[in-house]
Amino acid sequence: MSVFPESLLKSLDLCIKCGACNHVCPIFISQEKKEFLGPRAYLQIPRLIEEELEMSVDFIEYAYECTMCGLCDNVCPVGIQISKLILAVREALIDQGYVPPRQVASMPTKLSEEGLAFGSRELKAKWLPPDYQPGKGDTFFFSTCLSSEIPESTTAAFHLLRRFMEIETIGREELCCGAFLRLAGYKYLSEGALEECGNQLSSHTIRKLVVLSRPCLDYIKKLSDLNVIHVIEAIGEAVESGKLRFANSKKELSLGMIGYCDSYDLNYMAEDILSQIGGIKIIDMPSWASCGVGSLLSFKAGAKGIRGHFLKIFQLAKEMRLNSLVFLDSSLYLIGREISKGKTKVRIYDVPQFLLRFL
Ligand code: SF4
Ligand code: SF4
């Protein structure tokens, strides 16, 4: 019996080897355009798995290089969905007992022991403001597994939200939604995590859920009975209705904003919000600098491509003489914060942290 659906294997035969996918792939570009690190090379993997060839460690690591940005899918003239194929490859490798990169391999244990994909349960509520007391509101903040690793980002988002809405949170006991497990290829574990998370959320009266990071937002949306929005959307609504205003910057600042390749609405909304601050100049960044929704998972897996991509962004920021790089949300900010250490003088923020300076 074949590992991959017949339709997927047949779609691979459509490839005309034009290379359009390679030319837009940020990982291929940041890795000096090595053919074996491009999306076109990924097309060979399902056949190798079907033929039961032994996979090397390098090969398994390579499966985690893709950031799921989807740029290759958009340009393929014959409609091959390469990012979906890569996710199917990760699932197949895990099903066949191959061990993914270390931090990805530790996710199932972390989930069973702490109910998180990564981070620490003990540190999970470190971001909660000391004056927070649970109330009776029906809008909840979903802080995600990231919150123990980036308390500064989580606190900033929660603080901003509290300026214009009554907002509750499950806080320390909040369960993983399974989004990063899904991106890692742990299909069944991720589905189980989402169900558990949904059960926990439904034990509260929730009218609206405001989510800190885009990968989690996308996945929680599968719980169809919930009204789920990104933290940027909540802030955008408050700015539009005049509930949230910002002071001007005391000195002129030029910043570049880095968002996701496939979330134009969120990216524009964030730029619109930032443009409310007088004295700020938002410099257009090239489209190659955008990221994929799986960027953090690739970073956690130790992928070289995402590191190279961020170093290229920092180099560009230096050439453009930017004061700050503002990442759309916490999952991109975490990568930026870690890779920037000792590598750039440009200041790194996510949108809520940047806004907080001008309240
Ligand atoms: S989804 Fe993005 S990172 Fe992945 S192979 Fe395609 S272009 Fe490259
Ligand atoms: S863009 Fe599509 S057809 Fe062209 S090489 Fe890539 S997968 Fe093949």
PDB file of C-alpha atoms in Angstrom, residues 94-250:
ATOM      1  CA  ILE A  94       7.427  10.258  11.606  1.00  0.00           C
ATOM      2  CA  ASP A  95       4.969   7.419  10.819  1.00  0.00           C
ATOM      3  CA  GLN A  96       7.882   5.312   9.617  1.00  0.00           C
ATOM      4  CA  GLY A  97       9.748   5.820  12.867  1.00  0.00           C
ATOM      5  CA  TYR A  98      12.374   8.332  11.756  1.00  0.00           C
ATOM      6  CA  VAL A  99      13.427  10.729  14.504  1.00  0.00           C
ATOM      7  CA  PRO A 100      13.057  14.422  13.626  1.00  0.00           C
ATOM      8  CA  PRO A 101      15.572  17.062  14.786  1.00  0.00           C
ATOM      9  CA  ARG A 102      16.049  17.109  18.577  1.00  0.00           C
ATOM     10  CA  GLN A 103      13.728  19.919  19.601  1.00  0.00           C
ATOM     11  CA  VAL A 104      10.986  18.640  17.334  1.00  0.00           C
ATOM     12  CA  ALA A 105      11.462  15.102  18.642  1.00  0.00           C
ATOM     13  CA  SER A 106      10.952  16.346  22.217  1.00  0.00           C
ATOM     14  CA  MET A 107       7.520  17.814  21.469  1.00  0.00           C
ATOM     15  CA  PRO A 108       5.427  14.655  22.104  1.00  0.00           C
ATOM     16  CA  THR A 109       7.030  14.129  25.546  1.00  0.00           C
ATOM     17  CA  LYS A 110       6.557  17.796  26.382  1.00  0.00           C
ATOM     18  CA  LEU A 111       2.914  17.518  25.373  1.00  0.00           C
ATOM     19  CA  SER A 112       2.230  14.458  27.517  1.00  0.00           C
ATOM     20  CA  GLU A 113       4.139  15.794  30.541  1.00  0.00           C
ATOM     21  CA  GLU A 114       3.200  19.478  30.461  1.00  0.00           C
ATOM     22  CA  GLY A 115       0.416  19.904  27.911  1.00  0.00           C
ATOM     23  CA  LEU A 116       2.691  22.167  25.859  1.00  0.00           C
ATOM     24  CA  ALA A 117       4.524  21.779  22.546  1.00  0.00           C
ATOM     25  CA  PHE A 118       7.507  23.699  23.934  1.00  0.00           C
ATOM     26  CA  GLY A 119       8.347  26.168  26.664  1.00  0.00           C
ATOM     27  CA  SER A 120       7.658  25.459  30.312  1.00  0.00           C
ATOM     28  CA  ARG A 121       4.488  25.129  32.343  1.00  0.00           C
ATOM     29  CA  GLU A 122       6.240  26.570  35.361  1.00  0.00           C
ATOM     30  CA  LEU A 123       7.144  29.758  33.452  1.00  0.00           C
ATOM     31  CA  LYS A 124       3.935  29.903  31.455  1.00  0.00           C
ATOM     32  CA  ALA A 125       2.224  32.568  33.557  1.00  0.00           C
ATOM     33  CA  LYS A 126       5.388  34.625  34.075  1.00  0.00           C
ATOM     34  CA  TRP A 127       3.944  37.265  31.747  1.00  0.00           C
ATOM     35  CA  LEU A 128       0.713  37.738  33.724  1.00  0.00           C
ATOM     36  CA  PRO A 129       0.567  41.191  35.310  1.00  0.00           C
ATOM     37  CA  PRO A 130       0.599  40.976  39.144  1.00  0.00           C
ATOM     38  CA  ASP A 131      -2.670  42.931  39.362  1.00  0.00           C
ATOM     39  CA  TYR A 132      -4.588  40.530  37.114  1.00  0.00           C
ATOM     40  CA  GLN A 133      -7.636  38.918  38.712  1.00  0.00           C
ATOM     41  CA  PRO A 134      -9.941  36.648  36.688  1.00  0.00           C
ATOM     42  CA  GLY A 135     -13.211  38.447  35.959  1.00  0.00           C
ATOM     43  CA  LYS A 136     -16.475  37.475  34.313  1.00  0.00           C
ATOM     44  CA  GLY A 137     -15.792  38.758  30.772  1.00  0.00           C
ATOM     45  CA  ASP A 138     -16.347  36.577  27.702  1.00  0.00           C
ATOM     46  CA  THR A 139     -13.370  37.737  25.604  1.00  0.00           C
ATOM     47  CA  PHE A 140     -10.297  35.617  26.257  1.00  0.00           C
ATOM     48  CA  PHE A 141      -6.616  35.992  25.407  1.00  0.00           C
ATOM     49  CA  PHE A 142      -4.882  32.830  24.158  1.00  0.00           C
ATOM     50  CA  SER A 143      -1.239  33.203  25.125  1.00  0.00           C
ATOM     51  CA  THR A 144       0.023  30.023  23.334  1.00  0.00           C
ATOM     52  CA  CYS A 145       3.018  27.799  24.161  1.00  0.00           C
ATOM     53  CA  LEU A 146       5.299  30.708  23.192  1.00  0.00           C
ATOM     54  CA  SER A 147       4.367  32.744  26.262  1.00  0.00           C
ATOM     55  CA  SER A 148       6.905  31.150  28.588  1.00  0.00           C
ATOM     56  CA  GLU A 149       9.713  31.891  26.126  1.00  0.00           C
ATOM     57  CA  ILE A 150       8.710  35.464  25.271  1.00  0.00           C
ATOM     58  CA  PRO A 151       7.038  36.942  28.360  1.00  0.00           C
ATOM     59  CA  GLU A 152       7.938  40.458  27.135  1.00  0.00           C
ATOM     60  CA  SER A 153       5.877  39.972  23.987  1.00  0.00           C
ATOM     61  CA  THR A 154       2.941  38.324  25.769  1.00  0.00           C
ATOM     62  CA  THR A 155       2.803  40.986  28.494  1.00  0.00           C
ATOM     63  CA  ALA A 156       2.866  43.761  25.868  1.00  0.00           C
ATOM     64  CA  ALA A 157      -0.046  42.250  23.929  1.00  0.00           C
ATOM     65  CA  PHE A 158      -2.136  41.637  27.058  1.00  0.00           C
ATOM     66  CA  HIS A 159      -1.401  45.100  28.408  1.00  0.00           C
ATOM     67  CA  LEU A 160      -2.502  46.745  25.142  1.00  0.00           C
ATOM     68  CA  LEU A 161      -5.692  44.681  24.989  1.00  0.00           C
ATOM     69  CA  ARG A 162      -6.593  45.638  28.557  1.00  0.00           C
ATOM     70  CA  ARG A 163      -6.448  49.321  27.564  1.00  0.00           C
ATOM     71  CA  PHE A 164      -9.631  49.005  25.545  1.00  0.00           C
ATOM     72  CA  MET A 165     -11.397  45.737  26.426  1.00  0.00           C
ATOM     73  CA  GLU A 166     -12.220  43.516  29.345  1.00  0.00           C
ATOM     74  CA  ILE A 167     -10.120  40.467  28.710  1.00  0.00           C
ATOM     75  CA  GLU A 168      -9.689  37.186  30.555  1.00  0.00           C
ATOM     76  CA  THR A 169      -7.119  34.451  30.204  1.00  0.00           C
ATOM     77  CA  ILE A 170      -6.753  30.847  31.285  1.00  0.00           C
ATOM     78  CA  GLY A 171      -3.145  31.761  32.025  1.00  0.00           C
ATOM     79  CA  ARG A 172      -0.878  29.119  33.488  1.00  0.00           C
ATOM     80  CA  GLU A 173      -3.172  26.148  32.871  1.00  0.00           C
ATOM     81  CA  GLU A 174      -3.868  26.977  29.216  1.00  0.00           C
ATOM     82  CA  LEU A 175      -3.300  23.897  26.995  1.00  0.00           C
ATOM     83  CA  CYS A 176      -1.393  23.652  23.712  1.00  0.00           C
ATOM     84  CA  CYS A 177      -3.673  23.928  20.656  1.00  0.00           C
ATOM     85  CA  GLY A 178      -1.495  21.554  18.606  1.00  0.00           C
ATOM     86  CA  ALA A 179      -0.548  24.025  15.839  1.00  0.00           C
ATOM     87  CA  PHE A 180       3.211  23.482  16.016  1.00  0.00           C
ATOM     88  CA  LEU A 181       2.772  19.715  16.377  1.00  0.00           C
ATOM     89  CA  ARG A 182       0.778  19.806  13.139  1.00  0.00           C
ATOM     90  CA  LEU A 183       3.523  21.748  11.355  1.00  0.00           C
ATOM     91  CA  ALA A 184       6.076  19.255  12.707  1.00  0.00           C
ATOM     92  CA  GLY A 185       4.194  16.320  11.149  1.00  0.00           C
ATOM     93  CA  TYR A 186       2.619  14.891  14.339  1.00  0.00           C
ATOM     94  CA  LYS A 187      -0.804  14.720  12.716  1.00  0.00           C
ATOM     95  CA  TYR A 188      -2.650  12.567  15.253  1.00  0.00           C
ATOM     96  CA  LEU A 189      -1.040  14.142  18.303  1.00  0.00           C
ATOM     97  CA  SER A 190      -1.918  17.593  17.013  1.00  0.00           C
ATOM     98  CA  GLU A 191      -5.532  16.596  16.440  1.00  0.00           C
ATOM     99  CA  GLY A 192      -5.713  15.218  19.992  1.00  0.00           C
ATOM    100  CA  ALA A 193      -4.170  18.407  21.394  1.00  0.00           C
ATOM    101  CA  LEU A 194      -6.673  20.558  19.519  1.00  0.00           C
ATOM    102  CA  GLU A 195      -9.546  18.499  20.912  1.00  0.00           C
ATOM    103  CA  GLU A 196      -8.226  18.802  24.498  1.00  0.00           C
ATOM    104  CA  CYS A 197      -7.661  22.513  24.020  1.00  0.00           C
ATOM    105  CA  GLY A 198     -11.190  22.884  22.616  1.00  0.00           C
ATOM    106  CA  ASN A 199     -12.611  21.042  25.652  1.00  0.00           C
ATOM    107  CA  GLN A 200     -10.750  23.361  27.985  1.00  0.00           C
ATOM    108  CA  LEU A 201     -11.925  26.465  26.117  1.00  0.00           C
ATOM    109  CA  SER A 202     -15.520  25.263  26.068  1.00  0.00           C
ATOM    110  CA  SER A 203     -15.476  24.905  29.866  1.00  0.00           C
ATOM    111  CA  HIS A 204     -15.375  28.745  29.895  1.00  0.00           C
ATOM    112  CA  THR A 205     -17.954  31.074  28.399  1.00  0.00           C
ATOM    113  CA  ILE A 206     -16.007  32.506  25.476  1.00  0.00           C
ATOM    114  CA  ARG A 207     -17.534  34.826  22.895  1.00  0.00           C
ATOM    115  CA  LYS A 208     -14.236  35.861  21.328  1.00  0.00           C
ATOM    116  CA  LEU A 209     -10.701  34.451  21.524  1.00  0.00           C
ATOM    117  CA  VAL A 210      -7.762  36.787  20.818  1.00  0.00           C
ATOM    118  CA  VAL A 211      -4.700  34.757  19.811  1.00  0.00           C
ATOM    119  CA  LEU A 212      -1.075  35.867  20.183  1.00  0.00           C
ATOM    120  CA  SER A 213       0.463  34.068  17.213  1.00  0.00           C
ATOM    121  CA  ARG A 214      -0.635  33.379  13.674  1.00  0.00           C
ATOM    122  CA  PRO A 215       0.206  29.606  13.486  1.00  0.00           C
ATOM    123  CA  CYS A 216      -1.999  28.996  16.553  1.00  0.00           C
ATOM    124  CA  LEU A 217      -4.710  31.279  15.184  1.00  0.00           C
ATOM    125  CA  ASP A 218      -4.916  29.267  11.952  1.00  0.00           C
ATOM    126  CA  TYR A 219      -5.162  25.987  13.826  1.00  0.00           C
ATOM    127  CA  ILE A 220      -7.633  27.053  16.511  1.00  0.00           C
ATOM    128  CA  LYS A 221      -9.915  28.289  13.746  1.00  0.00           C
ATOM    129  CA  LYS A 222     -10.621  24.606  13.105  1.00  0.00           C
ATOM    130  CA  LEU A 223     -12.720  24.728  16.280  1.00  0.00           C
ATOM    131  CA  SER A 224     -15.614  26.032  14.244  1.00  0.00           C
ATOM    132  CA  ASP A 225     -17.778  27.196  17.140  1.00  0.00           C
ATOM    133  CA  LEU A 226     -15.301  29.854  18.276  1.00  0.00           C
ATOM    134  CA  ASN A 227     -14.904  33.444  17.113  1.00  0.00           C
ATOM    135  CA  VAL A 228     -11.103  33.638  16.863  1.00  0.00           C
ATOM    136  CA  ILE A 229      -9.050  36.710  15.933  1.00  0.00           C
ATOM    137  CA  HIS A 230      -5.386  37.675  15.898  1.00  0.00           C
ATOM    138  CA  VAL A 231      -4.155  40.194  18.447  1.00  0.00           C
ATOM    139  CA  ILE A 232      -3.411  42.645  15.573  1.00  0.00           C
ATOM    140  CA  GLU A 233      -7.062  42.509  14.499  1.00  0.00           C
ATOM    141  CA  ALA A 234      -8.225  43.368  18.018  1.00  0.00           C
ATOM    142  CA  ILE A 235      -5.790  46.301  18.198  1.00  0.00           C
ATOM    143  CA  GLY A 236      -6.777  47.437  14.689  1.00  0.00           C
ATOM    144  CA  GLU A 237     -10.469  47.524  15.632  1.00  0.00           C
ATOM    145  CA  ALA A 238      -9.665  49.601  18.730  1.00  0.00           C
ATOM    146  CA  VAL A 239      -7.568  52.080  16.726  1.00  0.00           C
ATOM    147  CA  GLU A 240     -10.282  52.411  14.102  1.00  0.00           C
ATOM    148  CA  SER A 241     -12.993  53.078  16.682  1.00  0.00           C
ATOM    149  CA  GLY A 242     -10.793  55.623  18.488  1.00  0.00           C
ATOM    150  CA  LYS A 243     -10.507  53.514  21.664  1.00  0.00           C
ATOM    151  CA  LEU A 244      -6.742  53.336  21.326  1.00  0.00           C
ATOM    152  CA  ARG A 245      -4.460  56.244  20.442  1.00  0.00           C
ATOM    153  CA  PHE A 246      -0.713  56.632  20.394  1.00  0.00           C
ATOM    154  CA  ALA A 247       1.653  59.478  21.203  1.00  0.00           C
ATOM    155  CA  ASN A 248       4.101  60.772  18.602  1.00  0.00           C
ATOM    156  CA  SER A 249       7.694  59.638  18.528  1.00  0.00           C
ATOM    157  CA  LYS A 250      10.073  62.215  20.023  1.00  0.00           C
TER     158      LYS A 250
END
